[in-house]
Short mmCIF file of C-alpha atoms and ligand atoms in Angstrom, two decimals:
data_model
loop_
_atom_site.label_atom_id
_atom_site.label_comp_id
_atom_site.label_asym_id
_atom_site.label_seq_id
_atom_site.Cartn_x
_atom_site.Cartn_y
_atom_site.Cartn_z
CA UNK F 295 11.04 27.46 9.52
CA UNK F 296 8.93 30.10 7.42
CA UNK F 297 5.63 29.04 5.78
CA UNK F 298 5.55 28.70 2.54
CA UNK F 299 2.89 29.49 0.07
CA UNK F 300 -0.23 27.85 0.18
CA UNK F 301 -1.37 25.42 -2.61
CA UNK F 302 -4.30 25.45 -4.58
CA UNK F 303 -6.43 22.39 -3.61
CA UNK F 304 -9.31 21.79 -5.59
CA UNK F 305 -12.37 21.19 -3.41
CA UNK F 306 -13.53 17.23 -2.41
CA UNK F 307 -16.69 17.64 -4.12
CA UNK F 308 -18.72 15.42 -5.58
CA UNK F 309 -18.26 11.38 -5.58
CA UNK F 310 -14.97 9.48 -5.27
CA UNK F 311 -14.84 6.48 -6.81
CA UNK F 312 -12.36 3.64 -5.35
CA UNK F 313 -12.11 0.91 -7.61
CA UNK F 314 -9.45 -1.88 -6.73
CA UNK F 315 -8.52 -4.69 -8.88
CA UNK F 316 -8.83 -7.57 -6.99
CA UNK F 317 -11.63 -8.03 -4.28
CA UNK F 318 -10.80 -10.46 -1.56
CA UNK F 319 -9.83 -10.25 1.75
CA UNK F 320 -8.53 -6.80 2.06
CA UNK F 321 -10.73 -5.30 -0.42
CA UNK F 322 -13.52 -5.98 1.18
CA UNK F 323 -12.64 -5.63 4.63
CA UNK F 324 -11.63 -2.31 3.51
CA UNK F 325 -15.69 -2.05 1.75
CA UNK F 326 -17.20 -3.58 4.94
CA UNK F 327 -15.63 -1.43 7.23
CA UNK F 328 -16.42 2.30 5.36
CA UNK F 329 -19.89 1.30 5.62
CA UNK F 330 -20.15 0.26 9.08
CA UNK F 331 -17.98 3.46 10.25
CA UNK F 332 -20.52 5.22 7.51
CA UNK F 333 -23.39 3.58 9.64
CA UNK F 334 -22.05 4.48 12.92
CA UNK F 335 -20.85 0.85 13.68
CA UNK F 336 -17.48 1.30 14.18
CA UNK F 337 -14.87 3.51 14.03
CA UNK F 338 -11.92 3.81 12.10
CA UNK F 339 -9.24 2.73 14.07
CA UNK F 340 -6.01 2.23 12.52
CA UNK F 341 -6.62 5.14 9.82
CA UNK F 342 -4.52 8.34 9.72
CA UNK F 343 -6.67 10.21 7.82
CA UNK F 344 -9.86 9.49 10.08
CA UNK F 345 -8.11 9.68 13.48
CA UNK F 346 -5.10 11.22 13.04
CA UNK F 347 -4.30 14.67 13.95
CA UNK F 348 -1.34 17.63 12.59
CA UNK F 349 0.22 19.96 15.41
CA UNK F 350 0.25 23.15 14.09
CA UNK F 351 2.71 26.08 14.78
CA UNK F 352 4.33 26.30 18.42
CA UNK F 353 3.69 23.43 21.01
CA UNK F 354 2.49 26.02 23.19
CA UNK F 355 -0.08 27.06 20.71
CA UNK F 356 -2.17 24.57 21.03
CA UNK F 357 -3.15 23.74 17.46
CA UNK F 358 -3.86 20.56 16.80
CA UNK F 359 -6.61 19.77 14.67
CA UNK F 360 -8.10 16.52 12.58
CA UNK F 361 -5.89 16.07 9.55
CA UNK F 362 -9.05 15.14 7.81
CA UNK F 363 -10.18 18.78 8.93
CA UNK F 364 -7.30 20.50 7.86
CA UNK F 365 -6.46 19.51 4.57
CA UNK F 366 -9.98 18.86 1.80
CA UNK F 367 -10.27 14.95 2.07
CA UNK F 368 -13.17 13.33 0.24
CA UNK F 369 -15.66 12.41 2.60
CA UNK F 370 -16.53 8.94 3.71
CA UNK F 371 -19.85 9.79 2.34
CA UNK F 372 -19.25 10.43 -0.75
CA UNK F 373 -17.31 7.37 -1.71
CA UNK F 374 -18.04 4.45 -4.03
CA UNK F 375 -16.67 1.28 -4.54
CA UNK F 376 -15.98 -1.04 -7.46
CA UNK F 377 -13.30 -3.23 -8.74
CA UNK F 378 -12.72 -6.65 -10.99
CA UNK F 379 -11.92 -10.25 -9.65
CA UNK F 380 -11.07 -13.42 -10.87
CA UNK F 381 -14.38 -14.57 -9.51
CA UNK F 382 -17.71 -13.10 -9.94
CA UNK F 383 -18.63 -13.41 -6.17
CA UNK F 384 -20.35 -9.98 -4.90
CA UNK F 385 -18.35 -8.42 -2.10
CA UNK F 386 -20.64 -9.69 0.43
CA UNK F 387 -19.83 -13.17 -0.58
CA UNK F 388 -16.44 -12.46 -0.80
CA UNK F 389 -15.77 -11.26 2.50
CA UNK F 390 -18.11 -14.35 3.87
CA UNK F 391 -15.60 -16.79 2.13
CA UNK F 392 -12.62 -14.19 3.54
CA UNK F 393 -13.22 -14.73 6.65
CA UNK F 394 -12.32 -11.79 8.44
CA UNK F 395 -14.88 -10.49 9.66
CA UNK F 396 -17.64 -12.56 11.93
CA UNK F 397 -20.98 -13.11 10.55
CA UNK F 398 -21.95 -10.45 13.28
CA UNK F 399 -20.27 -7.37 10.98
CA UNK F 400 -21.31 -8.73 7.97
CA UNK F 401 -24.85 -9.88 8.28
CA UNK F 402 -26.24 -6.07 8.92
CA UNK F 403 -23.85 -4.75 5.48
CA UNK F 404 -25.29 -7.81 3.75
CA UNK F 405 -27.72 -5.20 1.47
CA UNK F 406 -25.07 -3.37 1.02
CA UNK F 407 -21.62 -5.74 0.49
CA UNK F 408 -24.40 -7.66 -2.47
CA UNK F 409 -24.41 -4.30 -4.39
CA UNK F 410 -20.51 -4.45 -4.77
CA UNK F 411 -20.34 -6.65 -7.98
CA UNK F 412 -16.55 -7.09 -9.52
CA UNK F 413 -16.12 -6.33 -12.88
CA UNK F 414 -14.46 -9.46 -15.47
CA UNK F 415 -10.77 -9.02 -14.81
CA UNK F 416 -7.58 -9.11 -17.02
CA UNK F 417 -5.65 -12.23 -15.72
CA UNK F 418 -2.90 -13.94 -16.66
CA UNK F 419 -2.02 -17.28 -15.17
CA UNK F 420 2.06 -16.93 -15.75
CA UNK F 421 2.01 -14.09 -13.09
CA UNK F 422 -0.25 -16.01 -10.16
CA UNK F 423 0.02 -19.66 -10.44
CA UNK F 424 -2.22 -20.79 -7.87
CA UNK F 425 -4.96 -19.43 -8.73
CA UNK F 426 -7.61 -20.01 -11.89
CA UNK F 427 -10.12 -17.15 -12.84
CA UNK F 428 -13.55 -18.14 -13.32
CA UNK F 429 -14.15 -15.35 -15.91
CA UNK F 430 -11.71 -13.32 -17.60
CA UNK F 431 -11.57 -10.49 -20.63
CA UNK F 432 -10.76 -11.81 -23.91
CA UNK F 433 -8.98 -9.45 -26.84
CA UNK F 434 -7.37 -9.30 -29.79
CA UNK F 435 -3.82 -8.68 -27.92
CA UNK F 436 -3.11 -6.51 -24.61
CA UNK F 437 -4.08 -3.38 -26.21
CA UNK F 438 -7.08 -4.21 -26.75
CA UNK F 439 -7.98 -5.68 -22.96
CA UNK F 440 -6.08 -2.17 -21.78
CA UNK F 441 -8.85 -0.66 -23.77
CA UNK F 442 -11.51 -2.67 -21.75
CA UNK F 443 -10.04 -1.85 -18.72
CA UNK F 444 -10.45 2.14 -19.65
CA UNK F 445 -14.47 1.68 -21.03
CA UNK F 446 -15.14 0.07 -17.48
CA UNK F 447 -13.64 2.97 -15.83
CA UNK F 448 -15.49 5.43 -18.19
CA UNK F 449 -18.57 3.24 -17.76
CA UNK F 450 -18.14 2.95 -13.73
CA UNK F 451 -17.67 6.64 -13.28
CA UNK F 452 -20.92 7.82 -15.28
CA UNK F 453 -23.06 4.57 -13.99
CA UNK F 454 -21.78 6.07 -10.16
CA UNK F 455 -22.12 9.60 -11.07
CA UNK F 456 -18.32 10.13 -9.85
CA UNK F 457 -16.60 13.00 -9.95
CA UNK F 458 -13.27 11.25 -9.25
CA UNK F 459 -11.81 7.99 -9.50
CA UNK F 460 -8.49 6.46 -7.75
CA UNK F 461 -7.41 2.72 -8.04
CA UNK F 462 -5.62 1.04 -5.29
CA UNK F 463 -4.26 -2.59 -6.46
CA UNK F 464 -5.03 -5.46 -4.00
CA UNK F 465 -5.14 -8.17 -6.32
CA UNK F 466 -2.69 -11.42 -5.86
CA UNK F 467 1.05 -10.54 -5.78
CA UNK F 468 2.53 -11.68 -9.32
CA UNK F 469 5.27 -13.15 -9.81
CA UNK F 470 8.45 -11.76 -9.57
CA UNK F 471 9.59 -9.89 -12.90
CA UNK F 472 12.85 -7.42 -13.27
CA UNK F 473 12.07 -4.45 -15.93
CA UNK F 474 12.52 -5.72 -19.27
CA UNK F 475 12.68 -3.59 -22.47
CA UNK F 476 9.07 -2.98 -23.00
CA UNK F 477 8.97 -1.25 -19.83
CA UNK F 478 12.24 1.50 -20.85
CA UNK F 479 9.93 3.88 -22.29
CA UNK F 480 6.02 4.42 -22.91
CA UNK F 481 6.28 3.78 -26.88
CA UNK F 482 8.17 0.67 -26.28
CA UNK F 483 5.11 -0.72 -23.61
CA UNK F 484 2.78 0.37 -26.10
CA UNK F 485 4.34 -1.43 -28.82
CA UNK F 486 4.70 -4.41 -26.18
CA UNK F 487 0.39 -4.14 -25.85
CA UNK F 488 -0.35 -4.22 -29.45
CA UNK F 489 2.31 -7.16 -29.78
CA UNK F 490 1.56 -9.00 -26.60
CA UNK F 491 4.77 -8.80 -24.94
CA UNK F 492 4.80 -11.61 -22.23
CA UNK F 493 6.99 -9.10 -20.17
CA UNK F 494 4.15 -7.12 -19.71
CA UNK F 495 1.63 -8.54 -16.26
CA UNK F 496 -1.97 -8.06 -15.50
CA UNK F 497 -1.56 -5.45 -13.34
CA UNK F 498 0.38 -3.25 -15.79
CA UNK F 499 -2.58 -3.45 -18.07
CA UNK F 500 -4.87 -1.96 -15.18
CA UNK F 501 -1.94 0.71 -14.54
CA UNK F 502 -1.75 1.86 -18.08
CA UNK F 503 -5.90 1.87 -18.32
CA UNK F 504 -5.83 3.96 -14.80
CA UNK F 505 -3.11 6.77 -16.22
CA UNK F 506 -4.55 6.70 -19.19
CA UNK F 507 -7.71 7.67 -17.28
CA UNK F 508 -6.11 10.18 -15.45
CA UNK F 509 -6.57 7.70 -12.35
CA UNK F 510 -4.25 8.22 -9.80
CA UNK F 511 -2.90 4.07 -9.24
CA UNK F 512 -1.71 2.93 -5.93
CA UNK F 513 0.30 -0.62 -5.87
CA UNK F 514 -1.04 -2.67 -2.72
CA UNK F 515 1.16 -5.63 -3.73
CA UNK F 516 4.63 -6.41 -4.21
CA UNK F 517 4.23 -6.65 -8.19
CA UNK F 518 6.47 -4.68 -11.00
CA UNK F 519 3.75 -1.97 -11.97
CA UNK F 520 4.09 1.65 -11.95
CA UNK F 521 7.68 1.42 -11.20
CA UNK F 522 8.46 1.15 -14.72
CA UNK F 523 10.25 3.92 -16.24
CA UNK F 524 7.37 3.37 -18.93
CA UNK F 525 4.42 4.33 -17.08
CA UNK F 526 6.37 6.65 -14.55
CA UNK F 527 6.27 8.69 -17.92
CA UNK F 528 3.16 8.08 -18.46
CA UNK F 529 2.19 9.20 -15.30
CA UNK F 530 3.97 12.63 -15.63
CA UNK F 531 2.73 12.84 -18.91
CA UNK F 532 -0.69 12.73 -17.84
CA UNK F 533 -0.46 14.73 -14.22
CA UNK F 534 -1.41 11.49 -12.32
CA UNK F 535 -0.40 10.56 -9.16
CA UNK F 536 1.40 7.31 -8.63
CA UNK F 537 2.61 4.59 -5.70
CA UNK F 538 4.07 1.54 -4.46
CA UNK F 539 4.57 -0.59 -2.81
CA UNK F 540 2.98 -3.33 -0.84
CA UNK F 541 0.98 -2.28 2.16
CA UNK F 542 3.21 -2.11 5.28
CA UNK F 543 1.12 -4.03 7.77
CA UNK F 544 2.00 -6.87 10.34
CA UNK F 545 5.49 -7.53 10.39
CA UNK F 546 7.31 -5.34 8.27
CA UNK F 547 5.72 -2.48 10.35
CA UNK F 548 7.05 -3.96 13.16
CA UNK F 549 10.39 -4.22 11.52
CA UNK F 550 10.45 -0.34 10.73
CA UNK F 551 9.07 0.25 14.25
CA UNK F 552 11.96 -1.56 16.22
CA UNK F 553 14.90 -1.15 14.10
CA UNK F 554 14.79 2.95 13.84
CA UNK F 555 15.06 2.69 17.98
CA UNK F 556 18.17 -0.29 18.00
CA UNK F 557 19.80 2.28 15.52
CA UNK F 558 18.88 5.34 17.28
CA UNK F 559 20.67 3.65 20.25
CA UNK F 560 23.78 2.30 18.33
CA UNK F 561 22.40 -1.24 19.57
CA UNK F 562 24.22 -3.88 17.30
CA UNK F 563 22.18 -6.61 15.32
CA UNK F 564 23.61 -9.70 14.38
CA UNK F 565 20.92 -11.48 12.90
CA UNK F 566 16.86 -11.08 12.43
CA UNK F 567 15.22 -14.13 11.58
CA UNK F 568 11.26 -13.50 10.43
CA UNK F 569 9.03 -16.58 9.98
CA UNK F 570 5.16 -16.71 9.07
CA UNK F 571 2.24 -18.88 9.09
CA UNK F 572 -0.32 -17.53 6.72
CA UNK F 573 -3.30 -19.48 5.37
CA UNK F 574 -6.06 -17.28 3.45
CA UNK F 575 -5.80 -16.63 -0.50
CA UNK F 576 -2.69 -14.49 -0.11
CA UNK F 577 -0.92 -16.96 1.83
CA UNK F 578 -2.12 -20.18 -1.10
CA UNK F 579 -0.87 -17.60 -4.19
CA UNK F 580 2.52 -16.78 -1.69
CA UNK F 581 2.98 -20.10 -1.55
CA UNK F 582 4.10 -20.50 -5.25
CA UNK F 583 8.00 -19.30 -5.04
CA UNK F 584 7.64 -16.87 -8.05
CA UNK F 585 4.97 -14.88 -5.75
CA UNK F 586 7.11 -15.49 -3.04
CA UNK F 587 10.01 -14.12 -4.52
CA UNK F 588 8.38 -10.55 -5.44
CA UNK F 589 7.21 -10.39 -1.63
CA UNK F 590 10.73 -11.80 -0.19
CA UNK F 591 12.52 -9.11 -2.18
CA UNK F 592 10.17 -6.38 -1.02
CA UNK F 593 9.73 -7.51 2.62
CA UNK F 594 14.12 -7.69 2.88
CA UNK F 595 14.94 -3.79 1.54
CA UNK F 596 13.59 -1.83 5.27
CA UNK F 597 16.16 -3.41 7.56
CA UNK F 598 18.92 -2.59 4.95
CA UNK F 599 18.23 0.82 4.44
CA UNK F 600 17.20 1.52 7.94
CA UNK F 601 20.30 0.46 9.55
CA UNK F 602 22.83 1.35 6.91
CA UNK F 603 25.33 -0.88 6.86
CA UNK F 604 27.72 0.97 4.76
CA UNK F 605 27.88 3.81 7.79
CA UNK F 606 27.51 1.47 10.52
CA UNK F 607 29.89 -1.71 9.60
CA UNK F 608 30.77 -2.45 13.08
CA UNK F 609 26.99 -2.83 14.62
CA UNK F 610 24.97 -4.21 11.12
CA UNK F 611 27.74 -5.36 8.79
CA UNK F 612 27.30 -8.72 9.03
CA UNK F 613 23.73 -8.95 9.93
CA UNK F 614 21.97 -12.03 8.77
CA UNK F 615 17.93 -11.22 7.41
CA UNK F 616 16.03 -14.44 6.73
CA UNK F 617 12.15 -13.73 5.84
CA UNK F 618 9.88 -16.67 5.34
CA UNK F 619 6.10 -17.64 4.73
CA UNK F 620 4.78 -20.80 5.13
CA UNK F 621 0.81 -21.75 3.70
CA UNK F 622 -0.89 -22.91 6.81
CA UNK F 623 -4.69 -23.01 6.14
CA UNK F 624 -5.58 -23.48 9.79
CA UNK F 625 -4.97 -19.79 10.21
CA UNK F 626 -6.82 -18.57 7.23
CA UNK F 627 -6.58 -14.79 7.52
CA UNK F 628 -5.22 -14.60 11.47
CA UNK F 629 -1.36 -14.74 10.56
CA UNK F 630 0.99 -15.18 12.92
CA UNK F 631 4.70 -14.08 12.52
CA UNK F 632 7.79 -14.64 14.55
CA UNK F 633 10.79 -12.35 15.12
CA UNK F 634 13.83 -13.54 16.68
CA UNK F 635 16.46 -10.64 17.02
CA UNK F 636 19.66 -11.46 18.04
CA UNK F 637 21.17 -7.85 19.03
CA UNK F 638 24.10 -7.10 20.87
CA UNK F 639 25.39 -4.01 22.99
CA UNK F 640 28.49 -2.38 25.21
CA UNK F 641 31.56 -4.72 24.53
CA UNK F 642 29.83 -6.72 22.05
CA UNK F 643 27.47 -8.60 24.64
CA UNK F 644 24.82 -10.57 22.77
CA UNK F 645 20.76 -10.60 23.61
CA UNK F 646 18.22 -11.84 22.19
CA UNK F 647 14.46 -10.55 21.48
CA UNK F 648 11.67 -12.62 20.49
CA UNK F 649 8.30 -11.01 19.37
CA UNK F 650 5.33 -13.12 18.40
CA UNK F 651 2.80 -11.23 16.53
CA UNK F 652 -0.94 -12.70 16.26
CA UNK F 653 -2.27 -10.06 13.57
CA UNK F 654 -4.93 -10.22 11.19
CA UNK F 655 -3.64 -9.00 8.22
CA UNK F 656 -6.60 -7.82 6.24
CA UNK F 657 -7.48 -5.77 9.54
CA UNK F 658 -4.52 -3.75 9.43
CA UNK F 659 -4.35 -3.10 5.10
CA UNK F 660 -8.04 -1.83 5.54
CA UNK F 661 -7.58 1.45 6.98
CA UNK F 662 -3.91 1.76 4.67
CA UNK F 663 -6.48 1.50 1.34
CA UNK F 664 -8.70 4.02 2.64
CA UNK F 665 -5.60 6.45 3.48
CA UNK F 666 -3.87 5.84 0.47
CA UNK F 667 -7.14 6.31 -1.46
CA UNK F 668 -7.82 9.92 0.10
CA UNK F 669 -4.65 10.85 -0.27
CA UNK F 670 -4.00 10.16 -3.72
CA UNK F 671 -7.29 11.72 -4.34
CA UNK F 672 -5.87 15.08 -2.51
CA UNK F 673 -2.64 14.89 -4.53
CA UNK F 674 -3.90 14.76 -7.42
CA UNK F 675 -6.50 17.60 -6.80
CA UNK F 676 -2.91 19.65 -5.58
CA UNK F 677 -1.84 19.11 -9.01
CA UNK F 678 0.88 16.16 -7.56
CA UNK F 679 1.49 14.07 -10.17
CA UNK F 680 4.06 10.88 -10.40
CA UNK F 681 6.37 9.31 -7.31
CA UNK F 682 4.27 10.32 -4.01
CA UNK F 683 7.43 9.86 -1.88
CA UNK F 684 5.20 11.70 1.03
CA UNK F 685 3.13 8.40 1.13
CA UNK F 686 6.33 6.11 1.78
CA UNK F 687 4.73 5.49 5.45
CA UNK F 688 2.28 3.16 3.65
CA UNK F 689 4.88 0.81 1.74
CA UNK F 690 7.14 -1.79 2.51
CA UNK F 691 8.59 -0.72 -0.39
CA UNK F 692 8.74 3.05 -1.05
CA UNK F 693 8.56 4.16 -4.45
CA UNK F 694 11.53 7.09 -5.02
CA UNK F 695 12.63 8.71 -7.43
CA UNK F 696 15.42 6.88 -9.55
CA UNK F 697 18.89 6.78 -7.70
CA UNK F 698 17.48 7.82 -4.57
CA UNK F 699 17.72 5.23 -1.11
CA UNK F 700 13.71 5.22 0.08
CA UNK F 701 13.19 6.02 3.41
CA UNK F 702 11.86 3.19 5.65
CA UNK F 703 11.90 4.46 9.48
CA UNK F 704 8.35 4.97 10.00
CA UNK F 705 8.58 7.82 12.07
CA UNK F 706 10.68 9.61 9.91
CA UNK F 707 7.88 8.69 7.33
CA UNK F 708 5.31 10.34 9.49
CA UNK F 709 7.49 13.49 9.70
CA UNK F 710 7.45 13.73 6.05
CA UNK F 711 3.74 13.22 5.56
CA UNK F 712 2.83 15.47 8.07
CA UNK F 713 5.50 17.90 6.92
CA UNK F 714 3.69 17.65 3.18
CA UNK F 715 0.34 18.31 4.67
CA UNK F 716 1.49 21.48 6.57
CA UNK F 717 3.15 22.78 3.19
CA UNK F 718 0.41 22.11 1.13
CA UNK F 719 -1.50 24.84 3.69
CA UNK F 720 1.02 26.77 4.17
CA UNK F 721 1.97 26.85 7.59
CA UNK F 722 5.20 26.05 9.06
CA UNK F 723 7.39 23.10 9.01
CA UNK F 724 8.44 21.26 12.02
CA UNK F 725 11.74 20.39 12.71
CA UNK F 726 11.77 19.84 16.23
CA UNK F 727 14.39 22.17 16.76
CA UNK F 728 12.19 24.10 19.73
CA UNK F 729 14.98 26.81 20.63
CA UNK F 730 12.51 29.04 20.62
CA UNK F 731 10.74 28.70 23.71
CA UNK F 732 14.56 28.84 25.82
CA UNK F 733 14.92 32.31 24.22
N1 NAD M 132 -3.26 -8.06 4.11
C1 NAD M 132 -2.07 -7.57 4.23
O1 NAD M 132 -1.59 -7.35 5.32
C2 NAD M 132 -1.28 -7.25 3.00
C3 NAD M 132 -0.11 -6.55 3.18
C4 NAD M 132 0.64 -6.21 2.06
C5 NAD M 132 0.22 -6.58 0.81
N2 NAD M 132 -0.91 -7.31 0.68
C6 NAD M 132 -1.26 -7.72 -0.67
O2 NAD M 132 -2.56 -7.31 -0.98
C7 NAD M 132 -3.07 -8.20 -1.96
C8 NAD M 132 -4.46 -8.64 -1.55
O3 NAD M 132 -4.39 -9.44 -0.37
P1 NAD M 132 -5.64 -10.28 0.06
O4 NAD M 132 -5.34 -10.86 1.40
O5 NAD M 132 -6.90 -9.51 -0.13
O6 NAD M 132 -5.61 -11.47 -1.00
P2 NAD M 132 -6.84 -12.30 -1.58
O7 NAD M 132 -6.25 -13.49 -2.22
O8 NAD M 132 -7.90 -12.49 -0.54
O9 NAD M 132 -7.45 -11.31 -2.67
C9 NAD M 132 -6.82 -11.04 -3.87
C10 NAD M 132 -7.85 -11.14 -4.96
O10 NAD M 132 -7.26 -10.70 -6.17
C11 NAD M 132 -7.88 -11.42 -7.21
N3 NAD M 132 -7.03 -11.27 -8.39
C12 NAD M 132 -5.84 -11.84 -8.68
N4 NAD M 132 -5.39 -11.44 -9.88
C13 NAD M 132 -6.31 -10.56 -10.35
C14 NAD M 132 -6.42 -9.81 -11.55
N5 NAD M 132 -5.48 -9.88 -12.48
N6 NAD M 132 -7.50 -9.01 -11.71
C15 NAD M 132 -8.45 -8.92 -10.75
N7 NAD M 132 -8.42 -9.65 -9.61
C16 NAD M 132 -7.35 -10.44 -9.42
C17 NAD M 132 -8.03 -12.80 -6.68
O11 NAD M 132 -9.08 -13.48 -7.31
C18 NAD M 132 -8.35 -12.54 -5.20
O12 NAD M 132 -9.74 -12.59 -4.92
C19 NAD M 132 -2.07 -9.34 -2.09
O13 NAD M 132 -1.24 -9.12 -3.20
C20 NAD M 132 -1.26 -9.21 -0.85
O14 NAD M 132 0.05 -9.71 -0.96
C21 NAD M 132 -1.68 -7.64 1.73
#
């Protein structure tokens, strides 16, 4: 395929600024582990934009450099961290009370971690049940703590000296909520701030403040946020780059690993039965059925649209897809999640595969906030603004536009990201068609 013109990227200079609303587990795993890769303590293992590299022109070229050298990525450097919980422990003690990472990692950040203080939050008890804030914004109506929200952005950007900001959601998944009227259009939500429309969550308030900002937002939970028609317009409006949503970590990625191959080999599947054990803060808040609902819904859309039922009746028709979570504190962050397949193949034969994953959840969202954080960053300097479709590899559940099936198989997702990357610098697009080299 030709290349196509280059983009104008705006240079990574300066300070980026990566606040995220909530500041437990994965927050500050994600905190802890910039600054020990900053230090030289570790590397960054499990992040595309640190490791990963882009294959450039013909395979026999021999091009193949560091994404993060080939397209203007802030620099771990120059980044900054802030955010707003429900409790005012610094990130240091946060992470202790995590626990993810061993006293070991922490204890030489410990400086560092105590100079990450959240910021008072906007919280709303109807959208996480389990949990009570210790401090919390008060106003007038949700206009008002919107407001809030935008002075401690304004505030946090001149205190840092940043020269960009991006916000990455990884606060408690809400409740589950379908789009109501406030959210139709951006003068109905804003009517629904000033009269404190019950429709309209915590998070959406931190949204609105980010595009407002001109802050590109990135949805790390399950929760109804920017896709809202409301602040998709918004969004646009402003030239602000936009995501969701719910990191794709443990078993999810797992899902969109395996079921892209069963497909690609016309294997049948009769039934997939997921089950988890989960017992840090995620798992307690998951463990009301409102939360659980938003994540059920979002964790049950990749096997659907991977295997396409409606093209392939005879092999995933009638396929049964169960997905629970169970609160077991023993665990705290270490989940553990079970997959039994039951597939079948030539004349209908059944098998069976079992897969027992022992993750550690806020391990593998870490390096997805750091990616999603550059890359929103590099969007918006691109002059992307709204649905990032590119970053569906993230997302359990890709953000599209409206009317259009998201893509789930996570290799196909890679194509596309890498594909973006290559246009944004012009050079050409690989399609794996490789007639070339037989001519
Ligand atoms: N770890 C993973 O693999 C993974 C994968 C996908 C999605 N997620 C989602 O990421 C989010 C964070 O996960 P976690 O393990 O860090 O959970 P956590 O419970 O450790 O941290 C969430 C924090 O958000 C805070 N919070 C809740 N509502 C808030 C509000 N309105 N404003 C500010 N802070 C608020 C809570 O006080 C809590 O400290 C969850 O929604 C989770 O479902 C995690």
């Amino acid at each position: 395929m030709s290349p196509t013109a280059k983009t104008e990227i705006k240079p990574a200079s300066g300070k980026l600024g990566i606040l995220t609303p909530g500041m437990g587990a994965v927050a500050t795993t994600f905190i802890a582990g910039v600054e020990a890769i900053r230090r030289g303590l570790a590397k960054p293992i499990g992040s595309l934009t640190q490791m990963g590299t882009i294959r450039l022109g013909k395979r026999t070229d021999g091009r193949s450099p560091l994404i993060r050298e080939f397209v203007p990525l802030a620099k771990l450097d120059d980044i900054v961290f802030g955010g707003w919980d429900l409790f005012p422990d610094d990130a240091y003690q946060a992470a202790s009370k995590a626990g993810v990472l061993s006293k070991e990692h922490l204890t030489p950040l410990k400086d560092f971690l105590s100079s990450v203080k959240p910021m008072t939050p906007v919280f709303d008890q109807e959208y996480v049940k389990k949990l009570t804030a210790t401090h919390q914004k008060k106003g007038k109506n949700k206009a008002d703590l919107a407001d809030q929200v935008i002075e401690d952005i304004k505030r946090f950007k001149k205190d840092n000296g940043c020269d960009r900001l991006v916000m990455v959601w990884c606060g408690s998944t809400e409740v589950y909520r379908s789009p109501a009227p406030v959210h139709a259009t951006l003068a109905a939500f804003e009517k629904g701030l000033q009269e404190n429309d019950p429709e309209i969550s915590p998070s959406q308030i931190y949204a609105y403040a980010a595009l407002k900002s001109g802050v590109p937002y990135a949805n790390g939970a399950p929760n109804l946020t920017v896709d809202t028609p409301a602040l998709m317009e918004l969004a646009k409006k402003n030239g602000v780059p936009i995501g969701g949503k719910d990191f794709k970590t443990g078993q999810t990625l797992m899902k969109t690993i395996l079921a892209p191959g069963f497909k690609a080999r016309l294997l049948g599947v009769e039934g997939w039965y997921s089950t988890n054990i989960l017992g840090n803060r995620d798992g307690e808040v998951l463990d009301d059925p409102e939360s659980f609902k938003s994540k059920e819904v979002s964790k049950l859309g990749s096997l659907e649209h991977i295997f396409q039922p409606h093209l392939y009746p005879d092999l995933y028709g009638k396929m049964h897809h169960v997905v629970r979570i169970n609160y077991y504190p023993p665990r705290g962050d270490n989940k553990e999640g079970w997959d039994n397949i039951d597939i079948f193949g030539w004349m209908g034969y059944p098998m069976q595969i079992k897969i027992d994953f022992l993750c550690r959840d806020s391990i593998l969202a870490a390096p997805i906030v750091l990616d999603l954080a550059l890359f929103m960053d590099l969007a918006q300097r691109c002059g992307m603004s709204g649905i990032q479709e590119w970053l569906s590899f993230y997302w359990k559940s890709p953000q599209t536009a409206p009317g259009l099936y998201p893509e789930h198989d996570l290799f196909i997702q890679l194509m596309k990201l890498k594909n973006t990357l290559r246009h944004l610098r012009g050079e050409e697009l690989i399609t794996h068609l490789g007639a070339e080299y037989y001519d």
